XYZ file of C-alpha atoms in Angstrom:
544
model
C -11.915 -8.280 47.415
C -14.749 -10.788 46.990
C -14.410 -14.130 45.231
C -16.297 -12.943 42.137
C -14.448 -9.613 42.015
C -11.160 -11.504 42.099
C -12.189 -13.636 39.114
C -13.313 -10.569 37.168
C -10.116 -8.670 37.962
C -7.947 -11.582 36.827
C -10.263 -12.001 33.826
C -10.083 -15.794 33.962
C -12.479 -18.213 32.293
C -13.744 -20.500 35.100
C -14.322 -24.236 35.175
C -17.974 -24.659 36.161
C -19.452 -27.741 37.835
C -23.228 -27.972 37.450
C -25.270 -30.323 39.619
C -28.883 -31.397 39.983
C -29.781 -28.317 42.058
C -29.697 -26.232 38.861
C -32.163 -28.530 37.097
C -34.464 -28.460 40.132
C -34.277 -24.656 40.263
C -35.498 -24.190 36.705
C -37.882 -27.129 36.207
C -41.000 -27.708 38.312
C -41.089 -31.493 37.944
C -37.371 -32.240 38.277
C -37.111 -35.083 40.821
C -34.438 -35.664 43.430
C -32.763 -39.080 43.477
C -35.160 -40.761 45.920
C -38.255 -39.342 44.234
C -37.024 -40.509 40.816
C -36.489 -44.038 42.088
C -39.814 -44.115 43.973
C -41.835 -42.969 40.961
C -40.340 -45.625 38.701
C -40.509 -48.277 41.452
C -44.249 -47.781 41.742
C -44.625 -48.728 38.071
C -43.331 -52.237 38.803
C -43.822 -52.785 42.571
C -45.569 -51.342 45.608
C -44.560 -48.264 47.570
C -44.416 -50.395 50.735
C -41.784 -52.653 49.203
C -39.789 -49.558 48.199
C -39.536 -48.423 51.821
C -38.883 -51.962 53.061
C -35.933 -52.145 50.696
C -34.749 -48.711 51.832
C -34.891 -49.871 55.441
C -32.775 -52.948 54.756
C -30.189 -50.945 52.835
C -30.040 -48.276 55.551
C -29.022 -50.939 58.054
C -26.520 -52.508 55.647
C -24.809 -49.255 54.651
C -25.025 -47.387 57.967
C -27.283 -44.678 56.505
C -24.808 -43.769 53.761
C -27.329 -42.078 51.409
C -25.176 -42.425 48.307
C -24.587 -46.157 48.756
C -28.272 -46.719 49.568
C -29.425 -44.921 46.399
C -27.028 -46.614 43.964
C -27.842 -50.067 45.369
C -31.566 -49.273 45.271
C -31.168 -48.175 41.642
C -29.448 -51.467 40.839
C -32.291 -53.475 42.378
C -34.867 -51.347 40.557
C -32.993 -51.720 37.260
C -33.424 -55.516 37.387
C -37.088 -55.189 38.377
C -37.884 -52.705 35.605
C -36.016 -54.551 32.848
C -37.797 -57.790 33.747
C -41.155 -56.015 33.789
C -40.409 -54.456 30.407
C -39.601 -57.762 28.743
C -42.639 -59.358 30.448
C -44.699 -56.500 28.921
C -45.988 -55.392 32.330
C -44.621 -51.910 31.526
C -44.265 -50.330 28.096
C -42.204 -47.454 26.709
C -43.646 -45.598 23.738
C -40.203 -44.813 22.365
C -38.636 -48.250 22.840
C -39.782 -51.571 21.394
C -38.777 -55.000 22.656
C -36.906 -55.633 19.441
C -34.897 -52.398 19.599
C -34.123 -52.889 23.279
C -32.842 -56.395 22.611
C -31.050 -55.938 19.279
C -29.573 -52.511 20.027
C -28.775 -53.349 23.667
C -30.766 -50.395 24.991
C -31.381 -50.540 28.741
C -35.168 -50.091 29.359
C -34.633 -48.740 32.901
C -32.252 -46.063 31.660
C -34.590 -45.243 28.788
C -37.308 -44.669 31.387
C -34.989 -42.310 33.290
C -34.164 -40.468 30.069
C -37.890 -40.046 29.392
C -38.371 -38.410 32.808
C -35.675 -35.811 32.130
C -36.817 -35.267 28.545
C -40.233 -34.070 29.736
C -39.188 -31.470 32.298
C -41.509 -28.462 32.574
C -39.901 -25.032 33.036
C -40.555 -23.064 36.217
C -42.286 -19.718 35.686
C -40.526 -16.443 36.453
C -36.940 -17.428 35.671
C -36.507 -16.074 32.131
C -33.931 -13.450 33.145
C -31.947 -16.016 35.087
C -31.988 -18.497 32.213
C -30.722 -15.813 29.813
C -27.952 -14.861 32.241
C -27.115 -18.538 32.807
C -26.664 -18.965 29.039
C -24.376 -15.929 28.807
C -22.339 -17.210 31.752
C -21.810 -20.605 30.095
C -20.292 -18.901 27.055
C -17.510 -17.618 29.349
C -16.795 -21.014 30.952
C -13.482 -22.589 30.044
C -15.199 -25.940 30.452
C -18.407 -27.184 32.039
C -18.607 -30.470 33.935
C -21.951 -31.883 34.963
C -23.435 -35.007 36.496
C -26.879 -34.049 35.163
C -28.547 -36.188 32.512
C -30.891 -33.538 31.071
C -30.193 -31.256 28.088
C -30.642 -27.915 29.876
C -26.981 -26.956 29.530
C -26.843 -27.780 25.818
C -30.104 -25.895 25.276
C -28.660 -22.915 27.159
C -25.670 -22.765 24.815
C -28.092 -22.747 21.894
C -30.079 -19.991 23.617
C -26.897 -17.910 23.620
C -26.236 -18.905 19.977
C -22.912 -20.390 21.046
C -21.300 -23.707 20.240
C -19.976 -26.248 22.724
C -18.177 -29.547 22.258
C -20.115 -32.198 24.197
C -18.369 -35.252 25.663
C -20.669 -37.911 27.107
C -19.544 -40.392 29.736
C -16.050 -41.752 30.203
C -15.281 -41.965 26.522
C -15.122 -38.182 26.411
C -11.946 -38.396 28.473
C -10.196 -40.221 25.640
C -11.331 -37.935 22.817
C -9.167 -35.168 21.391
C -9.923 -31.994 23.301
C -8.712 -28.400 23.480
C -9.856 -27.872 27.107
C -11.832 -24.797 26.009
C -15.539 -24.447 25.279
C -16.277 -28.059 26.193
C -19.025 -29.795 28.157
C -18.342 -33.045 29.985
C -21.439 -35.040 30.941
C -19.592 -37.488 33.140
C -22.695 -39.358 34.338
C -24.217 -39.672 30.889
C -26.953 -38.008 28.903
C -30.572 -38.505 27.906
C -29.271 -38.402 24.329
C -27.325 -41.616 24.932
C -29.403 -43.576 27.425
C -26.894 -46.377 28.015
C -24.353 -43.804 29.158
C -26.469 -42.912 32.214
C -24.675 -43.674 35.478
C -27.079 -44.492 38.319
C -26.600 -48.029 39.673
C -23.853 -49.349 41.937
C -22.553 -51.331 38.966
C -22.400 -48.148 36.842
C -20.448 -46.328 39.537
C -18.076 -49.261 39.962
C -17.289 -49.138 36.238
C -16.906 -45.367 36.439
C -14.621 -45.283 39.465
C -11.300 -46.065 37.687
C -11.934 -43.129 35.340
C -12.550 -40.607 38.163
C -8.822 -39.996 38.482
C -8.736 -38.942 34.823
C -11.481 -36.405 35.420
C -9.663 -35.001 38.435
C -6.372 -34.854 36.535
C -7.981 -32.938 33.641
C -9.484 -30.383 36.011
C -6.444 -30.031 38.252
C -4.167 -29.532 35.240
C -6.232 -26.459 34.298
C -6.809 -25.165 37.810
C -3.622 -23.093 37.899
C -5.145 -20.990 35.104
C -8.837 -21.276 35.909
C -10.883 -21.073 39.109
C -13.584 -23.660 39.865
C -17.204 -22.856 40.671
C -19.758 -25.397 41.881
C -23.420 -24.677 41.087
C -26.288 -26.874 42.228
C -24.164 -29.211 44.322
C -24.342 -30.100 47.984
C -21.065 -30.098 49.888
C -21.846 -33.675 50.890
C -21.809 -34.718 47.217
C -19.096 -37.301 46.663
C -18.051 -35.658 43.357
C -17.339 -32.390 45.143
C -15.533 -34.062 48.015
C -13.423 -36.290 45.766
C -12.281 -33.364 43.635
C -11.499 -31.145 46.613
C -9.497 -33.940 48.232
C -7.485 -34.394 45.039
C -6.945 -30.664 44.895
C -5.559 -30.501 48.435
C -3.242 -33.438 47.791
C -1.788 -32.039 44.565
C -2.179 -28.259 44.335
C 0.694 -26.065 45.538
C -1.599 -23.441 47.110
C -2.001 -22.226 50.669
C -5.404 -21.835 52.351
C -5.979 -18.296 51.073
C -5.024 -19.155 47.508
C -7.176 -22.279 47.507
C -10.193 -20.374 48.796
C -9.726 -17.750 46.085
C -9.842 -20.432 43.388
C -12.688 -22.663 44.575
C -16.193 -21.279 44.989
C -19.254 -23.236 46.080
C -22.581 -21.470 45.448
C -25.053 -22.541 48.130
C -28.770 -21.859 47.891
C -30.073 -19.635 50.699
C -33.777 -19.034 50.206
C -34.736 -15.377 49.889
C -31.183 -14.047 50.327
C -30.583 -11.340 47.704
C -27.041 -10.529 48.739
C -24.099 -12.891 48.254
C -22.765 -13.906 51.659
C -19.148 -15.019 51.323
C -17.216 -16.999 53.902
C -14.060 -19.066 53.739
C -14.897 -22.513 55.035
C -13.092 -25.767 55.588
C -13.820 -29.462 55.214
C -12.099 -32.693 56.210
C -10.579 -31.348 59.434
C -9.854 -28.006 57.737
C -7.596 -29.594 55.127
C -9.871 -28.372 52.324
C -10.680 -24.671 52.046
C -13.050 -22.942 49.667
C -15.237 -19.849 49.412
C -18.888 -20.416 50.214
C -21.273 -18.062 48.389
C -24.705 -18.274 50.024
C -27.489 -16.599 48.053
C -30.813 -16.872 46.277
C -29.691 -14.206 43.798
C -28.252 -16.472 41.118
C -28.798 -13.714 38.547
C -26.061 -11.672 40.204
C -23.703 -14.674 40.153
C -24.345 -15.326 36.465
C -24.016 -11.681 35.411
C -20.748 -11.352 37.266
C -19.203 -14.360 35.526
C -20.657 -13.337 32.150
C -18.766 -10.019 32.404
C -15.415 -11.785 31.944
C -14.018 -10.436 28.675
C -10.927 -11.753 26.908
C -12.115 -10.460 23.493
C -12.530 -14.079 22.412
C -14.718 -16.829 23.832
C -13.574 -20.306 24.904
C -15.580 -21.739 21.991
C -13.593 -19.592 19.536
C -10.321 -20.644 21.179
C -11.392 -24.288 20.799
C -12.224 -23.742 17.122
C -8.873 -22.155 16.283
C -6.845 -24.630 18.317
C -8.631 -27.529 16.642
C -7.917 -26.106 13.179
C -4.264 -25.439 14.028
C -3.820 -28.931 15.467
C -5.435 -30.485 12.401
C -3.120 -28.645 10.027
C -0.047 -29.515 12.083
C -0.994 -33.195 12.242
C -1.698 -33.473 8.514
C 1.125 -31.263 7.228
C 3.542 -32.534 9.871
C 3.207 -36.096 8.609
C 4.276 -34.798 5.197
C 7.206 -32.861 6.736
C 6.041 -29.722 4.913
C 5.227 -27.342 7.763
C 8.180 -25.064 6.935
C 7.282 -24.674 3.250
C 3.681 -23.550 3.420
C 2.433 -20.110 2.386
C -0.615 -18.064 3.303
C -4.063 -18.455 1.797
C -7.432 -16.923 2.585
C -9.993 -19.667 2.985
C -12.129 -21.015 5.818
C -9.870 -23.811 7.074
C -12.723 -25.577 8.860
C -14.385 -26.217 5.471
C -11.321 -27.859 3.888
C -11.057 -31.635 3.598
C -7.943 -33.474 4.778
C -6.796 -33.873 1.172
C -7.280 -30.166 0.492
C -5.135 -29.315 3.517
C -2.474 -31.726 2.267
C -2.420 -30.132 -1.177
C -2.753 -26.478 -0.200
C 0.010 -24.181 0.968
C -1.127 -22.940 4.369
C 0.496 -20.965 7.167
C -0.712 -20.793 10.770
C 0.264 -17.562 12.524
C -0.345 -15.979 15.902
C 0.009 -12.228 16.293
C -1.427 -8.947 17.575
C -3.669 -6.560 15.661
C -1.356 -6.468 12.658
C -2.986 -7.543 9.433
C -1.526 -11.045 9.142
C -4.568 -13.162 8.737
C -7.081 -11.322 6.557
C -7.465 -9.264 3.423
C -7.475 -5.604 4.539
C -10.248 -3.112 4.000
C -9.790 -0.311 1.495
C -8.858 2.228 4.191
C -6.436 -0.243 5.834
C -4.755 -0.771 2.478
C -4.405 2.990 1.887
C -3.065 3.684 5.373
C -0.455 0.975 4.969
C 0.356 2.156 1.444
C 1.043 5.731 2.500
C 2.940 4.945 5.718
C 6.099 3.047 6.670
C 4.343 0.931 9.291
C 4.872 -2.287 7.280
C 1.790 -3.760 8.922
C 0.689 -5.144 5.585
C 3.013 -7.751 4.014
C 3.451 -7.392 0.270
C 1.840 -10.804 -0.499
C -1.276 -9.690 1.376
C -1.294 -6.373 -0.489
C -1.079 -8.237 -3.815
C -4.011 -10.422 -2.745
C -6.002 -7.253 -2.084
C -5.013 -5.726 -5.448
C -6.085 -8.923 -7.225
C -9.253 -9.213 -5.137
C -12.893 -8.600 -5.897
C -12.466 -4.871 -6.625
C -12.968 -4.147 -10.390
C -9.642 -3.758 -12.193
C -10.728 -0.351 -13.558
C -11.364 1.030 -10.049
C -8.526 3.456 -9.163
C -6.157 2.029 -6.564
C -2.602 3.089 -5.698
C -0.221 0.327 -6.837
C 2.965 2.144 -7.903
C 5.064 0.908 -4.943
C 4.017 -2.716 -5.656
C 4.653 -2.827 -9.415
C 7.671 -5.160 -9.152
C 5.862 -7.524 -6.762
C 2.835 -7.583 -9.082
C 5.039 -8.493 -12.054
C 6.651 -11.262 -10.015
C 3.254 -12.591 -8.915
C 2.036 -12.728 -12.529
C 5.036 -14.881 -13.464
C 4.429 -17.460 -10.725
C 2.954 -20.768 -11.835
C 0.909 -21.137 -8.644
C -0.917 -17.822 -9.158
C -4.432 -18.563 -10.380
C -5.466 -17.538 -13.879
C -8.186 -15.304 -12.440
C -5.701 -13.434 -10.265
C -3.200 -13.131 -13.137
C -5.874 -11.658 -15.401
C -6.860 -9.041 -12.818
C -3.264 -8.111 -12.050
C -2.370 -7.793 -15.742
C -5.360 -5.514 -16.373
C -4.587 -3.335 -13.368
C -0.906 -3.119 -14.234
C -1.725 -2.177 -17.821
C -4.169 0.536 -16.756
C -2.296 2.063 -13.801
C 1.244 0.716 -13.709
C 2.979 3.360 -15.876
C 0.895 6.390 -14.943
C 2.266 9.734 -13.832
C 0.234 12.356 -12.031
C -0.194 14.451 -15.184
C -1.146 11.534 -17.410
C -3.681 10.305 -14.839
C -5.363 13.725 -14.550
C -5.471 13.981 -18.343
C -7.143 10.545 -18.547
C -9.817 11.727 -16.085
C -10.441 14.989 -17.949
C -10.625 13.282 -21.347
C -11.452 9.614 -20.662
C -12.326 8.719 -24.279
C -13.660 10.384 -27.438
C -17.220 11.456 -26.851
C -17.153 10.845 -23.073
C -17.385 13.565 -20.428
C -14.797 14.339 -17.786
C -15.091 12.193 -14.655
C -13.747 14.993 -12.428
C -15.913 17.863 -13.630
C -15.982 21.123 -11.673
C -18.228 24.045 -12.677
C -16.538 27.182 -13.966
C -18.065 29.239 -11.127
C -16.743 26.879 -8.461
C -13.349 26.660 -10.148
C -13.026 30.467 -10.127
C -13.940 30.505 -6.434
C -11.424 27.802 -5.516
C -8.602 29.239 -7.643
C -8.187 32.035 -5.095
C -7.652 29.582 -2.223
C -4.072 28.582 -1.406
C -4.864 26.162 1.421
C -6.476 22.813 0.444
C -8.225 22.681 3.829
C -10.125 25.864 2.919
C -11.507 24.048 -0.121
C -12.286 20.922 1.889
C -14.202 23.004 4.452
C -16.026 25.121 1.866
C -19.819 25.092 2.008
C -20.213 23.024 -1.144
C -21.032 19.419 -2.007
C -18.094 17.055 -1.413
C -17.857 15.739 -4.980
C -16.876 18.988 -6.745
C -14.538 19.983 -3.896
C -12.626 16.695 -4.040
C -12.585 16.774 -7.851
C -10.948 20.221 -7.767
C -8.347 19.049 -5.251
C -7.574 15.963 -7.351
C -6.772 18.112 -10.394
C -4.777 20.717 -8.499
C -2.658 18.860 -5.929
C 0.525 20.339 -7.429
C -0.800 23.852 -6.855
C -0.663 23.604 -3.059
C 2.205 23.450 -0.639
C 3.249 19.792 -0.446
C 3.174 19.626 3.338
C -0.413 20.894 3.336
C -1.336 18.231 0.768
C 0.282 15.507 2.907
C -1.606 16.783 5.957
C -4.855 16.806 3.969
C -4.495 13.169 2.873
C -3.515 12.145 6.396
C -6.636 13.844 7.730
C -8.931 12.232 5.165
C -7.576 8.744 5.879
C -8.690 8.978 9.499
C -12.292 9.110 8.350
C -14.571 6.067 8.332
C -14.351 3.621 5.437
C -17.798 4.583 4.180
C -16.874 8.269 3.968
C -13.801 7.776 1.787
C -15.102 4.990 -0.452
C -16.856 7.265 -2.970
C -15.388 7.341 -6.479
C -14.211 10.973 -6.186
C -12.180 10.125 -3.053
C -10.689 7.080 -4.801
C -9.472 9.289 -7.647
C -7.955 11.744 -5.172
C -5.960 9.040 -3.390
C -4.870 7.599 -6.724
C -3.702 10.996 -7.919
C -1.859 11.660 -4.666
C -0.004 8.331 -4.947
C 1.432 9.484 -8.310
C 3.005 12.678 -7.001
C 6.789 12.775 -7.056
C 8.878 12.495 -3.864
C 6.276 10.459 -2.031
C 6.832 10.662 1.728
C 5.558 8.490 4.528
C 2.500 9.994 6.179
C 1.797 10.078 9.882
C -1.714 8.610 10.196
C -3.417 7.642 13.436
C -6.690 5.849 12.750
C -9.252 6.396 15.514
């Protein structure tokens, strides 16, 4: 089984690392580190001096590219900032006053400007769409990129993501789902950009926190590196930490860590298990130029809920627990039906709220009409009585027929409660007065003679009535080649005529139909009439 097939089979949301190779793939003017520094250097000094400085640093750091670049960036930072304040270079979006008073670093603002003006490569629309869909299925995304491509990709997929910029994101409340960590800063917060040796020195103590956050989730989520070189110190540091702490053997480690390596023109995905650091670190290398296939594979992960939705619900639950827990009232709250995310802290304190986890049972929403009927006529008990009362007192007009006979006592109790709203009390009182004491015969009589001067609401023509009177099976009437209204009206008036088991089977059959089919007024009257028959039995209904 391949690395990607294994992830899909286990249906696990991955942790995705995204490096500069992704930005360079999709933007024609995205610079590498040396090119970025050279281009800015030439704004304040000569190209010759750039290479002279490179030469000196190469000798000092024994050709360690990372150390050379961060030290070069530090030297350039001083040069550029001095040039900015001397007015030898200018930034259209940063004045001397703002730079000084707001402590905005001119060099980092210049870097942010470079990555704010990236031009998309042509011919990658399908890949960008697939990339966006893949991100939606990432448990978390961690990037060292400054640009906004990842955030824009979430927007492209119409999905939300919680963005944490720099080290401070490690100390913010998180749910570890649907989150983006920009650990080297962002163009949207220029001072957060990590590029100089001083920046990295300040960042180093926090690296262990990043590793700990990732490793703590690795037992549940695989890691995939995109756009990184295996020589990247971020990759090597994390893999070293993984080997030191994770209780996995070589095979298990390789099945959980994937490194996507660019192989120009390769349309297949060539997988090999490889090792680093004297074979102490093992991972799966995926060499390809077919990133579309990688993205589509990861986007096919389906847990019926996205990491962003998990984050939203966890955040709401945590907020309620923190606020209600301080009041020691978590055990006394009841259910309500409002968008929790829109409530203020004070509203949460003053409302009676319950947080519940469950399966497909109706524990968290007002049911549909068909769900209410199915639960009314069965013994499944999927619908708690308080939820049923909420439905009865809901938006449906109080004169619209609705079976309520089995809930009469609960309705009376709800009306007497002080916490029941006046609007709900009024609706419940009206419904109870209109339908609470009905029998089958009295209900049919009220439909035939609704009020002086008004016509019957269940009219059936004399010709059709004569035709149906000869039929002893209600299914024959239901299947007759006539319009549904008159057929259902006849059945409503004559339920007592037919064998009771056939009537039960008929109602069971009708309740398997779609909501739209059984929402017409003539069906509502039929179900109401059926609910008033004596010796009501539990139906066996299997909704498709």
